[in-house]
Short mmCIF file of C-alpha atoms and ligand atoms in Angstrom, two decimals:
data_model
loop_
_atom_site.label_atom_id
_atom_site.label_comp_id
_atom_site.label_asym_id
_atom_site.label_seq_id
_atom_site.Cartn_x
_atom_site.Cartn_y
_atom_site.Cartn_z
CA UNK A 1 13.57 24.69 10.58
CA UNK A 2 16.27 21.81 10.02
CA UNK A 3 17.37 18.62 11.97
CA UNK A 4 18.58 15.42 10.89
CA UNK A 5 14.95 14.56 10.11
CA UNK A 6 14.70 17.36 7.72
CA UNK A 7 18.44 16.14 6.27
CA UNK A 8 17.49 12.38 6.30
CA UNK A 9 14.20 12.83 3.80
CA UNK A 10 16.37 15.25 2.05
CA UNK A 11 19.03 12.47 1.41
CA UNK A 12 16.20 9.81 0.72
CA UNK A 13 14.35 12.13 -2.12
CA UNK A 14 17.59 12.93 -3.62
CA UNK A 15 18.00 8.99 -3.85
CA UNK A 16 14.90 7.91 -4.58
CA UNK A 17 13.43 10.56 -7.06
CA UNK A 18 10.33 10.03 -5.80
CA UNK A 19 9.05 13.64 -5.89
CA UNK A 20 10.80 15.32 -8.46
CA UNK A 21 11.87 19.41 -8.05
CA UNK A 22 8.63 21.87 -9.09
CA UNK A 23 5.86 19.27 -8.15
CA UNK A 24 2.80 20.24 -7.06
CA UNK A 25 2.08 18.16 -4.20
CA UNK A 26 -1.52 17.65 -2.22
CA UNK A 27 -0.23 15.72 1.60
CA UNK A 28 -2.85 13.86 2.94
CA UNK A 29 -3.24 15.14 6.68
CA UNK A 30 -4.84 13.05 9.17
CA UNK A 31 -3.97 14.95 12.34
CA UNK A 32 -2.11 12.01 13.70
CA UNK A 33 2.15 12.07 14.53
CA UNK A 34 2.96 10.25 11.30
CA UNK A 35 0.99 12.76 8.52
CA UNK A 36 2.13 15.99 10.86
CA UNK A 37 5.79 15.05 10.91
CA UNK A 38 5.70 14.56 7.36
CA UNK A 39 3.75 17.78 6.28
CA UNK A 40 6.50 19.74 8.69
CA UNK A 41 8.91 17.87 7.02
CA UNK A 42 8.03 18.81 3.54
CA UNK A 43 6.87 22.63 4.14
CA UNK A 44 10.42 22.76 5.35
CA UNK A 45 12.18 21.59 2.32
CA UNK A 46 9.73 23.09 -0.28
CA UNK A 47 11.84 25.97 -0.95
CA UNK A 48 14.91 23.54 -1.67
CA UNK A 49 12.84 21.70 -3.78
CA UNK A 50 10.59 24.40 -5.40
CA UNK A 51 7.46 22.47 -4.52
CA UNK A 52 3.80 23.53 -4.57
CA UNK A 53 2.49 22.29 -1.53
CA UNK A 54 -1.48 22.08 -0.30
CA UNK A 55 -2.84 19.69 2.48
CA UNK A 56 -5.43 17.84 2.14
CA UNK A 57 -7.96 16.46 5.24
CA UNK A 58 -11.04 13.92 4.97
CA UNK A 59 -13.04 14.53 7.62
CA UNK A 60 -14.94 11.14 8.12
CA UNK A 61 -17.64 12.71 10.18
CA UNK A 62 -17.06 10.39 12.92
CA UNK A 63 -18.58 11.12 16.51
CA UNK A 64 -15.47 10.55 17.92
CA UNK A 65 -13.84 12.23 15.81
CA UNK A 66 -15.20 15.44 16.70
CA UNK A 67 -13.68 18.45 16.39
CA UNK A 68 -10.69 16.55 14.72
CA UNK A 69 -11.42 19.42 11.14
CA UNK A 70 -11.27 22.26 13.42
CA UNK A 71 -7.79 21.29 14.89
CA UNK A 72 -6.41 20.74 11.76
CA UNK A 73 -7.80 24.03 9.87
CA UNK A 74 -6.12 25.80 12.99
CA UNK A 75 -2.55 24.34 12.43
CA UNK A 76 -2.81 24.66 8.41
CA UNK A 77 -4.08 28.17 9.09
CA UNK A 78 -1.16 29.19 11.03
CA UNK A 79 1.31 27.29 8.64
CA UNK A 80 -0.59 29.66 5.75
CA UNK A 81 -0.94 26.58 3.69
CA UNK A 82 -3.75 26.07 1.28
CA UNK A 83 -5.91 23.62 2.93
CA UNK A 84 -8.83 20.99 1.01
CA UNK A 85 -10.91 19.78 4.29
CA UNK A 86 -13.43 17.54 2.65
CA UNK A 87 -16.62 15.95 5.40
CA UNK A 88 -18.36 13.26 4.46
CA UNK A 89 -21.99 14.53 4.39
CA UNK A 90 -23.17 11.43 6.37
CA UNK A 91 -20.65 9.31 8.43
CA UNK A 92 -18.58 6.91 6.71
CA UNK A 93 -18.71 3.12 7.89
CA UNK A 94 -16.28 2.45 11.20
CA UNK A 95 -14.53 0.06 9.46
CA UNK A 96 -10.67 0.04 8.16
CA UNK A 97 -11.66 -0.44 4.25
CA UNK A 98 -14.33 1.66 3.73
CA UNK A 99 -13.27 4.44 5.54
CA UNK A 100 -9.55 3.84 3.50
CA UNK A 101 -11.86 3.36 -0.06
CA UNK A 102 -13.31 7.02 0.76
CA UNK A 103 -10.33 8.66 1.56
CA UNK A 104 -8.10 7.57 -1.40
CA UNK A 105 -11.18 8.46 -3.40
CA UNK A 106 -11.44 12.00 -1.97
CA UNK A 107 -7.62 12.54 -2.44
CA UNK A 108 -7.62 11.45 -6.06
CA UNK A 109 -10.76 14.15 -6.71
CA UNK A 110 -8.95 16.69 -5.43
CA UNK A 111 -5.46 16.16 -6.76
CA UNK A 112 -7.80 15.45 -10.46
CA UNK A 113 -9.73 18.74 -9.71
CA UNK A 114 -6.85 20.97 -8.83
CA UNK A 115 -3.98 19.45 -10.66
CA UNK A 116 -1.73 17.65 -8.35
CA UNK A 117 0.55 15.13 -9.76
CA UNK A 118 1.83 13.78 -6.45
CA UNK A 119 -0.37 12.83 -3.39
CA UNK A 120 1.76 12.15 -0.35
CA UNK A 121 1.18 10.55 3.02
CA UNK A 122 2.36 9.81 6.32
CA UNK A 123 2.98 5.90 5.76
CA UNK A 124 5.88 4.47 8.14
CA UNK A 125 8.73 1.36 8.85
CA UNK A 126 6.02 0.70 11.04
CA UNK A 127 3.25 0.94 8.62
CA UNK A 128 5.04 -1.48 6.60
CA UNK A 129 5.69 -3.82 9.62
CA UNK A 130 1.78 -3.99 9.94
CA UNK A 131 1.11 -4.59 6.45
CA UNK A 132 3.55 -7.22 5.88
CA UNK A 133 2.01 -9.10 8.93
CA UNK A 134 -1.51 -8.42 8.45
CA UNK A 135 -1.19 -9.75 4.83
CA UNK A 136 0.67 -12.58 6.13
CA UNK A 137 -1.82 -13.64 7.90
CA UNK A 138 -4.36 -13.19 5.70
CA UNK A 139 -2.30 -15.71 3.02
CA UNK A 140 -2.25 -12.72 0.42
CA UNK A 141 1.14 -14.07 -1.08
CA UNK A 142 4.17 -11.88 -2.42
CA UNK A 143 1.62 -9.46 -3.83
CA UNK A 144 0.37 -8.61 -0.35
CA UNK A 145 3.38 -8.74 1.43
CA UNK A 146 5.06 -6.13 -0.40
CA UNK A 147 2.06 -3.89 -0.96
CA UNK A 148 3.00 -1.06 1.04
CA UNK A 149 6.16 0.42 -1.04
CA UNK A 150 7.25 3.87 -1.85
CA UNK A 151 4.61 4.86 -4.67
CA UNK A 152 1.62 3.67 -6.23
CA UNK A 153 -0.72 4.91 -9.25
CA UNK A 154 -3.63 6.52 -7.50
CA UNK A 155 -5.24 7.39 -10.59
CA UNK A 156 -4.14 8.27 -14.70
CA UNK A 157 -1.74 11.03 -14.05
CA UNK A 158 -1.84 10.50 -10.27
CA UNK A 159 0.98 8.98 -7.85
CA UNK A 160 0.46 7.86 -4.15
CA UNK A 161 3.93 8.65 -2.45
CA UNK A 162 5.06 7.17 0.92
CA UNK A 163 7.94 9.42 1.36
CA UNK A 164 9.11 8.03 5.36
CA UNK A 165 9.07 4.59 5.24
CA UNK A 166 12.68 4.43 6.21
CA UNK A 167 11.19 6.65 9.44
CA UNK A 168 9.60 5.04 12.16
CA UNK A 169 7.03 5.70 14.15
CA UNK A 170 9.09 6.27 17.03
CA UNK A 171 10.96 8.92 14.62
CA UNK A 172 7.80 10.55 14.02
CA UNK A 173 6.51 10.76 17.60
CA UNK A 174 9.90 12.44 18.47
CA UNK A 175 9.95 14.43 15.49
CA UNK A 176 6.33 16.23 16.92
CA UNK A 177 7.87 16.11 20.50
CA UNK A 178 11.18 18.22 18.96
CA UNK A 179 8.43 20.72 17.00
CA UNK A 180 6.15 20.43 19.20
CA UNK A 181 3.37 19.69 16.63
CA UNK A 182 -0.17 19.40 18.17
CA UNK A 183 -0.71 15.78 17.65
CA UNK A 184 -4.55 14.26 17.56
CA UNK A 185 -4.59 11.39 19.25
CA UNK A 186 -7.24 8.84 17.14
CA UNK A 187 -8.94 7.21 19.67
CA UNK A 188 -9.35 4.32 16.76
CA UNK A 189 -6.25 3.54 16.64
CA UNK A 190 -6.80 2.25 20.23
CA UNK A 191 -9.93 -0.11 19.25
CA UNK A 192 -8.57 -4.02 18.99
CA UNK A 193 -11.55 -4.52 17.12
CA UNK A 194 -9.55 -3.79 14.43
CA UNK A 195 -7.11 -6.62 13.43
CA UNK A 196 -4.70 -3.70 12.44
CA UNK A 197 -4.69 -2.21 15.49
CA UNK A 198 -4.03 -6.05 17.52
CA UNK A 199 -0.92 -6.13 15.39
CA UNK A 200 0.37 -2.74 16.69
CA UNK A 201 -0.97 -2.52 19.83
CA UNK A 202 -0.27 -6.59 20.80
CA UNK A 203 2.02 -8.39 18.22
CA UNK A 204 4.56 -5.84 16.86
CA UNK A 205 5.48 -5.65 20.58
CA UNK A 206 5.48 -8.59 21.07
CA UNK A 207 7.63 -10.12 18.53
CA UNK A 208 10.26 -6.47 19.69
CA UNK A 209 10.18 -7.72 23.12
CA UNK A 210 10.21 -11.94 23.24
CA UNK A 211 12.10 -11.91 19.23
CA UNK A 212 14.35 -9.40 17.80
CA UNK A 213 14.13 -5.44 18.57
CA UNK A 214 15.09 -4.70 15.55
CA UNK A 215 11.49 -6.48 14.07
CA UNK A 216 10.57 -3.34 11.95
CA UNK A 217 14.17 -3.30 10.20
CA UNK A 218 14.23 -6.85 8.89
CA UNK A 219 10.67 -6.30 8.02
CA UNK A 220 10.98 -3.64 5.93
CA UNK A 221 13.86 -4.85 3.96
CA UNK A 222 12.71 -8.65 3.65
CA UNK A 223 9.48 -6.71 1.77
CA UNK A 224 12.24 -4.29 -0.37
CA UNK A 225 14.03 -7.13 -1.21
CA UNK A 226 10.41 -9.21 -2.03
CA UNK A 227 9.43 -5.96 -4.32
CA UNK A 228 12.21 -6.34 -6.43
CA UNK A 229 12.07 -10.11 -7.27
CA UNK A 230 8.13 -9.71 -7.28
CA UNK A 231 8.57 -7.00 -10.13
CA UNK A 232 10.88 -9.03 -12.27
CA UNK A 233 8.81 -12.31 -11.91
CA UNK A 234 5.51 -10.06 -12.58
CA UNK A 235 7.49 -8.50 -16.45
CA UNK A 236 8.53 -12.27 -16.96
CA UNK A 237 5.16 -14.11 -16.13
CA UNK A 238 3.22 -11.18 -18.30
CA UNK A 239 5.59 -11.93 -21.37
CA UNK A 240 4.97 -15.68 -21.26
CA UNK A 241 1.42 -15.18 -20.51
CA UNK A 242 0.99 -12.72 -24.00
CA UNK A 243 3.14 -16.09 -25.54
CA UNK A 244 0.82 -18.43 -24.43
CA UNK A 245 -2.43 -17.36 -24.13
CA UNK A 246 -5.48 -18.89 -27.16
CA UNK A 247 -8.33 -16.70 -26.04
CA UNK A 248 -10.15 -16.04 -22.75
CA UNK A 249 -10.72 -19.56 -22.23
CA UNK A 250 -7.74 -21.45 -23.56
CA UNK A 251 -4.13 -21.48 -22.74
CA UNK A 252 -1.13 -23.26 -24.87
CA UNK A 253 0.25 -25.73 -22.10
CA UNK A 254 3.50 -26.48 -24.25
CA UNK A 255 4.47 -23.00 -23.57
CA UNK A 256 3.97 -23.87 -20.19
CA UNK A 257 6.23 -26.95 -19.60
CA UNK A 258 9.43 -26.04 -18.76
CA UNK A 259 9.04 -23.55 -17.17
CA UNK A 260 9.80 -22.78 -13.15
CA UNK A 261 6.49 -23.28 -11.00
CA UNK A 262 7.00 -19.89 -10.12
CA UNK A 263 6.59 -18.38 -13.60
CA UNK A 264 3.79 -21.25 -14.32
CA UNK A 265 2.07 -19.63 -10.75
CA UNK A 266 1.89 -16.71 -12.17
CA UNK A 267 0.74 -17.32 -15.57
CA UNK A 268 -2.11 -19.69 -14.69
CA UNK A 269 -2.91 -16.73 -12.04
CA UNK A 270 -3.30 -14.04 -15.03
CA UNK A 271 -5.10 -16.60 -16.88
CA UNK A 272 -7.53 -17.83 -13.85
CA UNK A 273 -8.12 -13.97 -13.32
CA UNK A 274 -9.85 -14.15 -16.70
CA UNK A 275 -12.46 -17.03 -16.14
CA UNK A 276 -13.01 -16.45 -12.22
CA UNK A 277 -15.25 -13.37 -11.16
CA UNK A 278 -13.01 -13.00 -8.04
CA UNK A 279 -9.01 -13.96 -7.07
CA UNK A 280 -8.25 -17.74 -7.74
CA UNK A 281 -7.12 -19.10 -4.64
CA UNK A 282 -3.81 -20.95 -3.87
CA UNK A 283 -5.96 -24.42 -3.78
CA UNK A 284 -7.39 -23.72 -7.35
CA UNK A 285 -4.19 -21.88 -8.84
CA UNK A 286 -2.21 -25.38 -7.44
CA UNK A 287 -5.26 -27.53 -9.56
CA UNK A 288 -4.43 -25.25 -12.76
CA UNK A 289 -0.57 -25.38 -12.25
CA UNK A 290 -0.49 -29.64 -12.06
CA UNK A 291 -2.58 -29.79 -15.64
CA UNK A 292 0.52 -28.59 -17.02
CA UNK A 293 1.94 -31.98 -16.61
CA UNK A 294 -1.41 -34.16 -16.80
CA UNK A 295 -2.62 -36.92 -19.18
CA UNK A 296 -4.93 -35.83 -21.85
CA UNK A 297 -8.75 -35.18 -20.54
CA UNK A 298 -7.57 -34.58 -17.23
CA UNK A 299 -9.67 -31.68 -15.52
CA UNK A 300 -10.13 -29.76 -12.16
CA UNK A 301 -12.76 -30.33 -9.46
CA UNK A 302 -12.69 -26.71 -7.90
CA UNK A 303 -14.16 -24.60 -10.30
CA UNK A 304 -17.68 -25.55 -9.68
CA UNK A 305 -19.31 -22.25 -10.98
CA UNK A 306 -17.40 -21.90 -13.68
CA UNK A 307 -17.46 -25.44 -15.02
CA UNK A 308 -14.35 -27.33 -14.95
CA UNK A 309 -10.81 -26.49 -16.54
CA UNK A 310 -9.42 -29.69 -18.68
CA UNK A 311 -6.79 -30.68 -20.43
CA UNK A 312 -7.40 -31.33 -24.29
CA UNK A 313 -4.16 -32.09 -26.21
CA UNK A 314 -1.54 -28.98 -25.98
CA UNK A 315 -4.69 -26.79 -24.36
CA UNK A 316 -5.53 -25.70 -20.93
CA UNK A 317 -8.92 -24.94 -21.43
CA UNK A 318 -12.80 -23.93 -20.11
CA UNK A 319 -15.15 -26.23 -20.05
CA UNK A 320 -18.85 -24.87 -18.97
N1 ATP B 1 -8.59 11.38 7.48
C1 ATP B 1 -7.50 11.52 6.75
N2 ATP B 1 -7.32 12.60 5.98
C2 ATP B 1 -6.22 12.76 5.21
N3 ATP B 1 -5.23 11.85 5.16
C3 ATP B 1 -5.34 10.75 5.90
C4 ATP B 1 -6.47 10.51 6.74
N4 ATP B 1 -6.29 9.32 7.36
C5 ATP B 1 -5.11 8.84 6.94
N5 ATP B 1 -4.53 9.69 6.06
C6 ATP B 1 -3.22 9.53 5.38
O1 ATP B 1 -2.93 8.15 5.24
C7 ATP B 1 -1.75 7.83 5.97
C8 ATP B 1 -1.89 6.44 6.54
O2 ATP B 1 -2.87 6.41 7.52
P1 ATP B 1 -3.57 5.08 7.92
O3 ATP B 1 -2.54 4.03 8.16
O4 ATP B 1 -4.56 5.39 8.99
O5 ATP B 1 -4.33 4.86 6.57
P2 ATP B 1 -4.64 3.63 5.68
O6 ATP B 1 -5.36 4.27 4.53
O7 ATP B 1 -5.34 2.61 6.50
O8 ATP B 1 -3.26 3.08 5.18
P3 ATP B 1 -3.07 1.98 4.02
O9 ATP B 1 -2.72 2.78 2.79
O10 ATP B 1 -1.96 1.17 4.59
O11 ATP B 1 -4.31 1.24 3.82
C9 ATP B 1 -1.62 8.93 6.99
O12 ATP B 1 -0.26 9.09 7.40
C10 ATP B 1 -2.12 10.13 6.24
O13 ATP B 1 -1.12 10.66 5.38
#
């Protein structure tokens, strides 16, 4: 089977190197348009490519759900695919993060188990759309905003790859249509009890319709274009953090000064992600940030349960 689908991916991997000729790849199948456009698509090009494919399904054991492992053992069985079907032996939590936490912990055992280095899935433009505003929203800064992107380490040897984000899901739904590939509708992704689903079901829309069609586009490329400048300030605040760090508790200000406020953001981040048992907030990374500058003795007010931070002399430093 070919179409431009098949020839745009093609294109894409050849440009992005993302999953390199003779990998053995494990693609994470929901049932859903986005996963069974992109299995199609790479069972199609894994001669080209001299792949090792298998497919991979977590079977949440959800009641309404039901049925949803059977459907999918019947399409892998007539693709003759080699197919991992995992069920959780009693139902995973309805909610977005725990039922994500299981499933990337399910793929990762299997890929560990059975030796894939590459675990693919069926993320989209639009996937990336909804991450970039859910994070937004949230006020999870550059780090957030940029989180969905083509790979990520799943685990030591182990890479997540999001081979169609330049696809939409409007690509993927006609994709199915063109194949006709048995899609499972999810009736979850219908439930606005989920703030994810709000933002596709009510928002994205919105902001197509009232805004700019073209939402998804400038989306996806204001959070390429964030990746990049995130990654360089990330290598540049780690080398000035290994300069000025003392010890878990103390930090050489004078390093510090001089510096732009994004680089001294980002160090006193690192550094707060020491002392704090969770993420420093932007409130208590601002507190850190204006010591740089402060009189002698100054200290913070936020850090209740930790003590307070102060400055003594050249030092940024803990005081319980
Ligand atoms: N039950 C499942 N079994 C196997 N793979 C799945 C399953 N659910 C989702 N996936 C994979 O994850 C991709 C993304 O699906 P979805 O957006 O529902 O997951 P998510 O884990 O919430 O995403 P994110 O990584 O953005 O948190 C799917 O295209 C598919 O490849």
């Amino acid at each position: 089977m070919w179409s431009d689908y098949h020839a745009r991916l093609h294109q894409l991997l050849k440009s992005r190197h993302i999953l390199p000729k003779g990998s053995k790849i494990l693609v994470a199948l929901s049932g859903g348009q986005d996963s069974l456009c992109l299995t199609r698509l790479i069972l199609d090009l894994q001669d080209k490519w001299g792949w090792q494919v298998a497919i991979a399904h977590c079977d949440h054991n959800w009641e309404l759900d039901e049925g949803l492992g059977e459907h999918i053992e019947g399409i892998v069985h007539e693709w003759g695919v080699n197919l991992y079907l995992e069920k959780a032996t009693t139902a995973i939590p309805e909610k977005e993060a725990a039922a994500r936490k299981w499933r990337y912990q399910v793929l990762t055992d299997i890929a560990v188990s059975h030796g894939f280095k590459y675990v693919v899935t069926g993320h989209t433009k639009s996937d990336r759309t909804e991450t970039f505003l859910y994070n937004l929203i949230r006020g999870a800064g550059s780090d957030g905003l940029t989180s969905l992107y083509w790979t990520r380490k799943l685990g030591e040897d182990i890479e997540l790859v999001r081979p169609l984000l330049e696809f939409s899901r409007q690509d993927t739904g006609n994709f199915c249509q063109k194949f006709q590939l048995p899609i499972w509708e999810d009736s979850y992704n219908q439930n606005k009890k989920f703030v994810r689903n709000r933002i596709r079901l009510d928002l994205i829309p919105y902001l197509q319709k009232e805004f700019n069609p073209q939402v998804e586009k400038h989306i996806a490329h204001t959070a390429e274009i964030l990746r990049a400048d995130r990654e360089f300030l990330d290598t540049q605040a780690r080398q000035l953090f290994a300069e000025a760090i003392i010890n878990k508790d103390t930090i050489d200000r004078e390093k510090l000064k001089h510096q732009p406020l994004s680089l001294q953001r980002r160090v006193v981040k690192l550094f707060l992600g020491q002392i704090l048992p969770k993420m420093p907030s932007f409130e208590q990374i601002e507190e850190v940030v204006k010591l740089i500058d402060a009189p002698n003795g100054s200290q913070t007010s936020s850090f209740a349960k930790v003590g307070a931070i102060a400055v003594k002399d050249d030092y940024i430093t803990l005081r319980q």
